[in-house]
């Protein structure tokens, strides 16, 4: 989608970009409307071309309304906006699944030291981070802070266990370490920060502790929810954050939930954490898990039947750790047996692993998780409430009950306020439609995609 722009149109586009920057802030504008986004004009229509379909959908969903508002206030003939993909390339055809054994070279392919392959150095890097829809925004944001350290700080990435938060933080850390003097980029977990702080208190080395973590250019801390309930450590963390923000330094944190949903952090600290950029990472989808499995097999020189790999990817928990654990189990079993496993043998030998990852979930547990995520009082889903703030979470709970339990429609309906079985059927279909339509649902802090809301509930199990 390209268009030759005249000088007058260039002038108008410049005004539109300036107005949009004023509206959303320069940091967000530079992040989402960088050089990969092309601007053009066709008659009365503003043309915006994104580098790929994912970025296009993000621009359309988040910024279309604001762009239209800008066009309404700009004195020009441009009154519409149209989105497209610039120079789209044909998508590669999916690999055909064949019942052949995966074959890999005798040794992992060599990589340059700059790539930081975990096969050679045991490190998490961007080179071995599988990218997909669930983490693409977070990765792009990471690259933005690498280009302009301190411009977007703090950067908080959140998501459930196994979604790749630690990998991303360590990849960012590795990039900064290669550019800065030793000790100027520091990565540690919240537990390590707590331990070092307590050691500083007991040994009267608090000044040394503060120099170590406040006299840096980049500080990355993993799993900040660990600070909850540790008042002295959390206060020290708060002061550290304030000190580094004032100095214009780069802060990067990870958590299992947004700061607003971590009880006990305190309103002031939550405000600091939300004042930069907050991105979520969802569990990897099936295509990403396949890529993770292929990468893991290649790096560790595993020769495993293709059908077994596909079976593992489908049946284990949707995160990288469970996929890698299942592949390790297959490797050990093949060493013990002396021959590659067949699909049937793998299913039999790994049944206990599948049972372990499919921890039984009851309706009561689903109800509690939904209430916690949506900020509802316990038993409210069993009430006769018909407002959307109660009825929509109730429908999600019914849908999850059908997914995770063997309860019949009538049993689910009876649990959630003695409702008829056809009410549960209707709720199940409606939630399925929401997911397919990528619809949103009201949360305590604002709108959220239904699929993301379900993942947050499921992470509570």
XYZ file of C-alpha atoms in Angstrom:
461
model
C 0.000 0.000 0.000
C 2.147 2.874 -1.286
C 1.289 6.333 -2.478
C 3.390 9.174 -3.930
C 3.114 12.069 -1.488
C 3.153 15.688 -2.681
C 4.795 18.500 -0.718
C 1.417 19.733 0.520
C 0.485 16.239 1.645
C 3.855 15.865 3.384
C 3.072 19.032 5.290
C -0.330 17.684 6.343
C 1.198 14.339 7.370
C 3.751 16.190 9.475
C 0.945 18.024 11.282
C -0.985 14.773 11.818
C 2.088 13.028 13.249
C 2.760 15.993 15.546
C -0.848 16.030 16.815
C -0.813 12.259 17.363
C 2.481 12.523 19.254
C 0.956 15.166 21.521
C -2.056 12.931 22.091
C -0.342 9.639 22.959
C 3.094 10.838 24.088
C 6.422 10.789 22.280
C 7.571 7.492 23.816
C 4.546 5.543 22.600
C 4.661 7.263 19.219
C 8.335 6.373 18.698
C 7.654 2.801 19.835
C 4.626 2.048 17.628
C 5.045 4.506 14.723
C 8.752 4.048 14.042
C 10.460 3.913 10.644
C 8.810 0.562 9.810
C 5.400 2.264 9.633
C 4.824 4.036 6.305
C 2.539 7.074 5.918
C 0.749 7.926 2.699
C -2.248 9.753 1.279
C -4.836 8.705 -1.281
C -7.446 11.372 -1.918
C -9.249 11.935 1.385
C -7.742 8.843 3.036
C -4.690 8.533 5.280
C -2.773 5.330 4.476
C -0.797 3.599 7.230
C 1.318 0.570 6.318
C 2.624 -1.712 9.072
C 5.525 -4.165 8.548
C 3.389 -7.237 9.339
C -0.161 -8.315 10.110
C 0.470 -8.438 13.839
C 1.685 -4.822 14.004
C -1.162 -3.774 11.708
C -3.772 -5.271 14.039
C -2.138 -3.586 17.032
C -2.236 -0.169 15.335
C -5.801 -0.648 14.173
C -7.122 -1.922 17.506
C -5.329 0.525 19.803
C -4.790 3.693 17.763
C -7.467 3.900 15.048
C -9.878 5.881 17.248
C -7.154 8.321 18.322
C -5.966 8.830 14.758
C -9.533 9.585 13.686
C -9.807 12.099 16.533
C -6.641 13.806 15.271
C -8.007 13.910 11.712
C -11.163 15.598 13.019
C -9.051 18.418 14.478
C -6.681 18.890 11.529
C -7.844 21.372 8.900
C -7.328 19.217 5.808
C -9.195 17.137 3.246
C -8.027 13.897 4.900
C -10.978 12.473 6.814
C -10.487 8.680 6.696
C -7.757 6.249 7.734
C -6.909 2.926 6.116
C -4.469 0.285 7.377
C -2.443 -2.213 5.382
C 0.723 -4.309 5.344
C 3.721 -2.893 3.482
C 5.196 -5.209 0.851
C 3.653 -8.362 2.302
C 5.653 -11.507 1.673
C 3.927 -14.831 1.007
C 3.708 -16.884 4.174
C 5.843 -20.003 4.157
C 3.809 -23.138 3.708
C 3.451 -25.160 6.903
C 5.738 -28.116 7.296
C 4.108 -31.367 6.408
C 3.931 -33.765 9.332
C 5.414 -37.071 8.292
C 5.867 -40.250 10.312
C 9.632 -40.018 9.995
C 12.161 -39.627 12.719
C 13.581 -36.151 13.195
C 17.183 -36.157 12.058
C 19.713 -33.702 13.420
C 23.455 -33.269 12.898
C 25.887 -35.060 15.185
C 26.676 -31.805 16.954
C 24.773 -28.543 17.368
C 25.498 -25.964 14.685
C 28.208 -23.523 15.661
C 27.176 -20.011 16.501
C 29.165 -16.859 16.873
C 29.959 -15.732 20.425
C 27.771 -12.672 19.849
C 24.751 -14.890 19.350
C 25.094 -16.225 22.880
C 23.759 -19.700 22.087
C 22.599 -21.480 25.220
C 24.118 -24.625 23.726
C 27.550 -23.073 24.050
C 27.238 -20.615 26.908
C 24.130 -21.735 28.789
C 22.618 -18.261 28.406
C 19.242 -16.956 27.372
C 19.545 -14.559 24.443
C 17.368 -12.995 21.765
C 18.976 -15.411 19.304
C 17.402 -18.430 21.006
C 14.156 -16.744 22.115
C 11.249 -18.106 20.060
C 9.069 -15.193 18.964
C 5.341 -15.377 18.347
C 2.021 -13.675 18.938
C 2.208 -14.192 22.708
C 5.465 -12.261 23.215
C 5.960 -10.128 20.096
C 4.931 -6.843 21.723
C 7.207 -7.438 24.726
C 10.144 -8.287 22.449
C 9.602 -5.184 20.353
C 9.390 -3.052 23.501
C 12.633 -4.643 24.716
C 14.383 -3.695 21.507
C 13.109 -0.121 21.936
C 14.673 0.231 25.396
C 17.894 -1.282 24.097
C 17.993 1.440 21.435
C 17.092 4.228 23.902
C 18.005 3.148 27.476
C 16.148 5.072 30.156
C 13.564 6.531 27.750
C 10.916 4.017 28.855
C 11.553 3.130 32.480
C 10.545 1.080 34.327
C 9.643 -1.673 31.875
C 7.455 -4.324 33.545
C 6.708 -7.583 31.780
C 4.203 -9.967 33.348
C 2.788 -13.394 32.614
C 2.345 -16.879 34.077
C 5.192 -19.258 34.864
C 6.840 -20.750 31.801
C 5.839 -17.931 29.442
C 9.441 -16.729 28.919
C 9.762 -13.723 31.243
C 13.131 -14.786 32.665
C 14.446 -15.593 29.185
C 13.482 -12.114 27.989
C 15.033 -10.329 30.993
C 18.277 -12.255 30.655
C 18.363 -11.540 26.915
C 18.035 -7.804 27.640
C 20.707 -8.101 30.322
C 23.064 -9.859 27.931
C 22.714 -7.083 25.363
C 23.411 -4.357 27.926
C 26.365 -6.276 29.400
C 28.040 -6.346 26.001
C 27.781 -2.532 25.776
C 28.439 -1.343 29.329
C 31.336 -1.581 31.739
C 31.285 -4.528 34.180
C 28.821 -3.997 37.010
C 26.824 -1.291 35.216
C 24.063 -3.729 34.173
C 22.812 -5.949 37.013
C 20.313 -8.801 36.854
C 19.003 -10.721 39.875
C 15.836 -12.231 41.267
C 13.723 -10.511 43.907
C 14.730 -13.287 46.311
C 18.431 -12.514 45.735
C 17.775 -8.792 46.211
C 16.067 -9.624 49.532
C 18.922 -11.874 50.677
C 21.580 -9.289 49.840
C 19.585 -6.549 51.589
C 19.237 -8.617 54.782
C 22.947 -9.463 54.678
C 23.680 -5.753 54.369
C 21.515 -4.983 57.381
C 23.069 -7.688 59.552
C 26.640 -6.909 58.560
C 26.179 -3.158 58.638
C 26.969 -3.077 54.947
C 23.847 -1.213 53.831
C 25.885 1.551 52.175
C 27.733 -1.036 50.086
C 24.429 -2.714 49.157
C 22.986 0.590 47.979
C 26.058 1.451 45.914
C 25.852 -1.962 44.319
C 22.243 -1.589 43.144
C 21.757 2.168 42.829
C 25.022 3.081 41.121
C 24.139 1.205 37.926
C 22.889 2.079 34.459
C 20.516 -0.894 34.132
C 18.815 -2.912 36.887
C 16.756 -6.004 36.070
C 14.825 -7.810 38.817
C 12.859 -11.009 38.242
C 9.670 -12.032 40.121
C 8.996 -8.825 42.069
C 5.883 -10.346 43.679
C 8.370 -11.996 46.055
C 8.667 -8.621 47.856
C 5.055 -8.744 49.079
C 4.896 -9.187 52.856
C 8.524 -8.142 53.358
C 7.965 -4.540 54.381
C 11.598 -3.510 54.946
C 12.812 -5.057 51.690
C 9.894 -3.604 49.725
C 10.628 -0.142 51.114
C 14.271 -0.490 50.073
C 13.144 -1.663 46.628
C 10.815 1.356 46.417
C 13.646 3.777 47.254
C 15.935 2.035 44.756
C 13.311 2.435 42.028
C 12.858 6.129 42.867
C 16.596 6.774 42.895
C 17.219 5.145 39.516
C 14.203 6.763 37.858
C 15.393 10.188 39.006
C 18.806 9.421 37.509
C 17.273 8.443 34.171
C 18.449 4.837 34.423
C 16.814 1.800 32.874
C 14.719 -0.493 35.102
C 13.320 -3.828 33.892
C 11.120 -6.032 36.082
C 9.046 -9.180 35.739
C 6.023 -10.446 37.663
C 3.291 -13.046 37.344
C 0.584 -10.345 37.186
C 0.301 -6.602 36.519
C 1.413 -4.437 39.440
C -2.202 -3.341 39.950
C -3.166 -6.973 40.617
C -0.388 -7.800 43.101
C -1.929 -7.166 46.521
C 0.381 -5.606 49.078
C 2.722 -3.644 46.788
C 1.315 -0.317 47.917
C -0.254 2.414 45.805
C 2.910 4.543 45.519
C 5.068 1.666 44.292
C 2.338 0.482 41.921
C 2.185 4.001 40.470
C 5.961 3.974 39.872
C 5.825 0.576 38.171
C 2.930 1.621 35.936
C 4.568 4.910 35.006
C 6.801 3.348 32.368
C 5.686 0.527 30.075
C 3.766 -2.607 31.067
C 3.600 -5.593 28.667
C 2.142 -9.036 29.131
C 3.515 -12.331 27.833
C 1.058 -15.162 27.342
C 1.964 -18.861 27.360
C 3.355 -19.941 23.972
C 0.766 -21.148 21.480
C 1.056 -24.505 19.737
C 3.161 -23.227 16.825
C 5.603 -21.611 19.264
C 5.794 -24.793 21.347
C 6.653 -26.708 18.173
C 9.434 -24.208 17.463
C 10.694 -24.509 21.050
C 10.704 -28.311 20.766
C 12.580 -28.247 17.445
C 15.142 -25.820 18.818
C 15.652 -27.867 21.981
C 16.097 -31.085 19.980
C 18.583 -29.415 17.636
C 20.677 -27.878 20.405
C 20.769 -31.084 22.480
C 21.152 -33.396 19.472
C 17.953 -35.318 20.274
C 16.584 -37.709 17.670
C 12.919 -38.149 18.487
C 10.103 -39.365 16.249
C 8.155 -36.477 14.715
C 4.812 -37.886 15.849
C 6.065 -38.050 19.449
C 7.161 -34.405 19.353
C 3.743 -33.328 18.049
C 1.996 -35.445 20.671
C 4.058 -33.920 23.482
C 3.437 -30.379 22.260
C -0.316 -30.965 22.258
C -0.630 -32.805 25.570
C 1.734 -31.085 28.015
C 1.066 -27.816 29.786
C 1.328 -24.799 27.433
C 4.755 -23.584 28.493
C 8.361 -24.136 27.480
C 9.484 -25.874 30.680
C 6.959 -28.724 30.398
C 7.808 -29.248 26.725
C 11.526 -29.469 27.523
C 10.875 -31.749 30.503
C 8.858 -34.158 28.368
C 11.589 -34.230 25.702
C 14.182 -35.007 28.389
C 12.033 -37.902 29.586
C 11.891 -39.316 26.053
C 15.672 -38.979 25.702
C 16.297 -40.946 28.916
C 13.753 -43.634 27.978
C 15.392 -44.115 24.578
C 18.800 -44.436 26.233
C 17.431 -47.075 28.616
C 15.674 -49.056 25.877
C 18.477 -48.626 23.366
C 16.015 -47.869 20.546
C 13.826 -44.928 19.517
C 10.384 -44.967 21.130
C 7.256 -45.546 19.077
C 4.308 -43.227 19.536
C 2.372 -45.872 21.483
C 5.339 -46.540 23.779
C 5.778 -42.824 24.414
C 2.112 -42.397 25.335
C 2.316 -45.323 27.745
C 5.615 -44.314 29.319
C 4.651 -40.661 29.729
C 1.110 -41.154 30.982
C 2.103 -40.250 34.555
C 3.673 -37.027 33.277
C 0.505 -36.103 31.438
C -1.561 -36.863 34.534
C 0.781 -34.668 36.586
C 0.452 -31.715 34.220
C -3.319 -32.170 34.128
C -3.856 -31.429 37.793
C -7.524 -32.016 38.649
C -9.476 -28.781 38.905
C -12.870 -28.607 40.611
C -15.773 -26.239 40.054
C -15.209 -24.645 43.458
C -11.585 -23.910 42.520
C -12.690 -22.410 39.194
C -15.239 -20.236 40.998
C -12.598 -18.924 43.416
C -10.126 -18.170 40.608
C -12.737 -16.268 38.566
C -13.801 -14.242 41.620
C -10.171 -13.403 42.442
C -9.344 -12.250 38.911
C -12.540 -10.201 38.514
C -12.491 -8.802 42.047
C -15.836 -10.363 42.999
C -17.003 -11.553 46.388
C -17.028 -15.307 46.894
C -20.387 -16.938 46.091
C -21.388 -13.960 43.895
C -21.375 -16.256 40.836
C -24.007 -18.393 42.567
C -26.271 -15.400 43.109
C -29.092 -14.240 40.895
C -27.134 -11.169 39.794
C -27.748 -10.321 36.146
C -25.418 -7.345 35.717
C -22.585 -7.844 33.223
C -20.009 -7.498 36.008
C -21.378 -10.770 37.460
C -23.084 -12.578 34.561
C -20.097 -12.412 32.190
C -17.584 -13.838 34.716
C -20.210 -16.487 35.568
C -20.341 -17.533 31.891
C -16.545 -17.785 31.839
C -16.696 -19.960 34.964
C -19.252 -22.263 33.316
C -17.095 -22.528 30.201
C -14.044 -23.412 32.301
C -16.061 -25.952 34.269
C -16.880 -27.744 31.030
C -13.210 -27.602 29.972
C -11.632 -28.816 33.205
C -14.216 -31.052 34.860
C -16.392 -33.974 33.900
C -19.462 -32.328 35.383
C -22.607 -32.436 33.267
C -24.357 -29.274 32.138
C -27.035 -29.859 34.778
C -24.424 -30.167 37.557
C -22.700 -26.962 36.499
C -26.027 -25.134 36.302
C -27.016 -26.378 39.729
C -23.739 -25.201 41.263
C -24.003 -21.717 39.778
C -27.360 -20.790 41.283
C -29.634 -23.679 40.247
C -29.657 -22.670 36.603
C -31.064 -24.869 33.836
C -28.713 -26.990 31.773
C -29.608 -25.069 28.580
C -28.370 -21.887 30.309
C -24.961 -23.519 30.686
C -25.019 -24.655 27.043
C -25.841 -21.118 25.952
C -23.066 -19.651 28.142
C -20.555 -22.153 26.766
C -21.415 -21.224 23.174
C -21.344 -17.516 23.910
C -17.847 -17.654 25.461
C -16.630 -19.718 22.495
C -17.980 -17.022 20.162
C -16.240 -14.311 22.212
C -12.918 -16.120 21.860
C -13.321 -16.567 18.106
C -14.288 -12.898 17.695
C -11.413 -11.722 19.933
C -13.983 -9.878 22.055
C -13.235 -7.946 25.241
C -14.651 -8.209 28.753
C -14.776 -5.693 31.592
C -12.145 -6.198 34.310
C -11.687 -4.242 37.555
C -8.970 -2.107 35.901
C -10.495 -1.791 32.402
C -11.209 -3.797 29.253
C -9.364 -7.060 28.568
C -9.568 -9.667 25.805
C -11.660 -12.675 26.800
C -8.845 -15.061 25.842
C -6.416 -13.160 28.068
C -8.926 -13.085 30.944
C -9.301 -16.866 30.697
C -5.535 -17.326 30.773
C -5.297 -15.208 33.903
C -7.965 -17.325 35.570
C -6.261 -20.561 34.482
C -2.929 -19.347 35.883
C -4.569 -19.320 39.329
C -5.258 -23.083 39.273
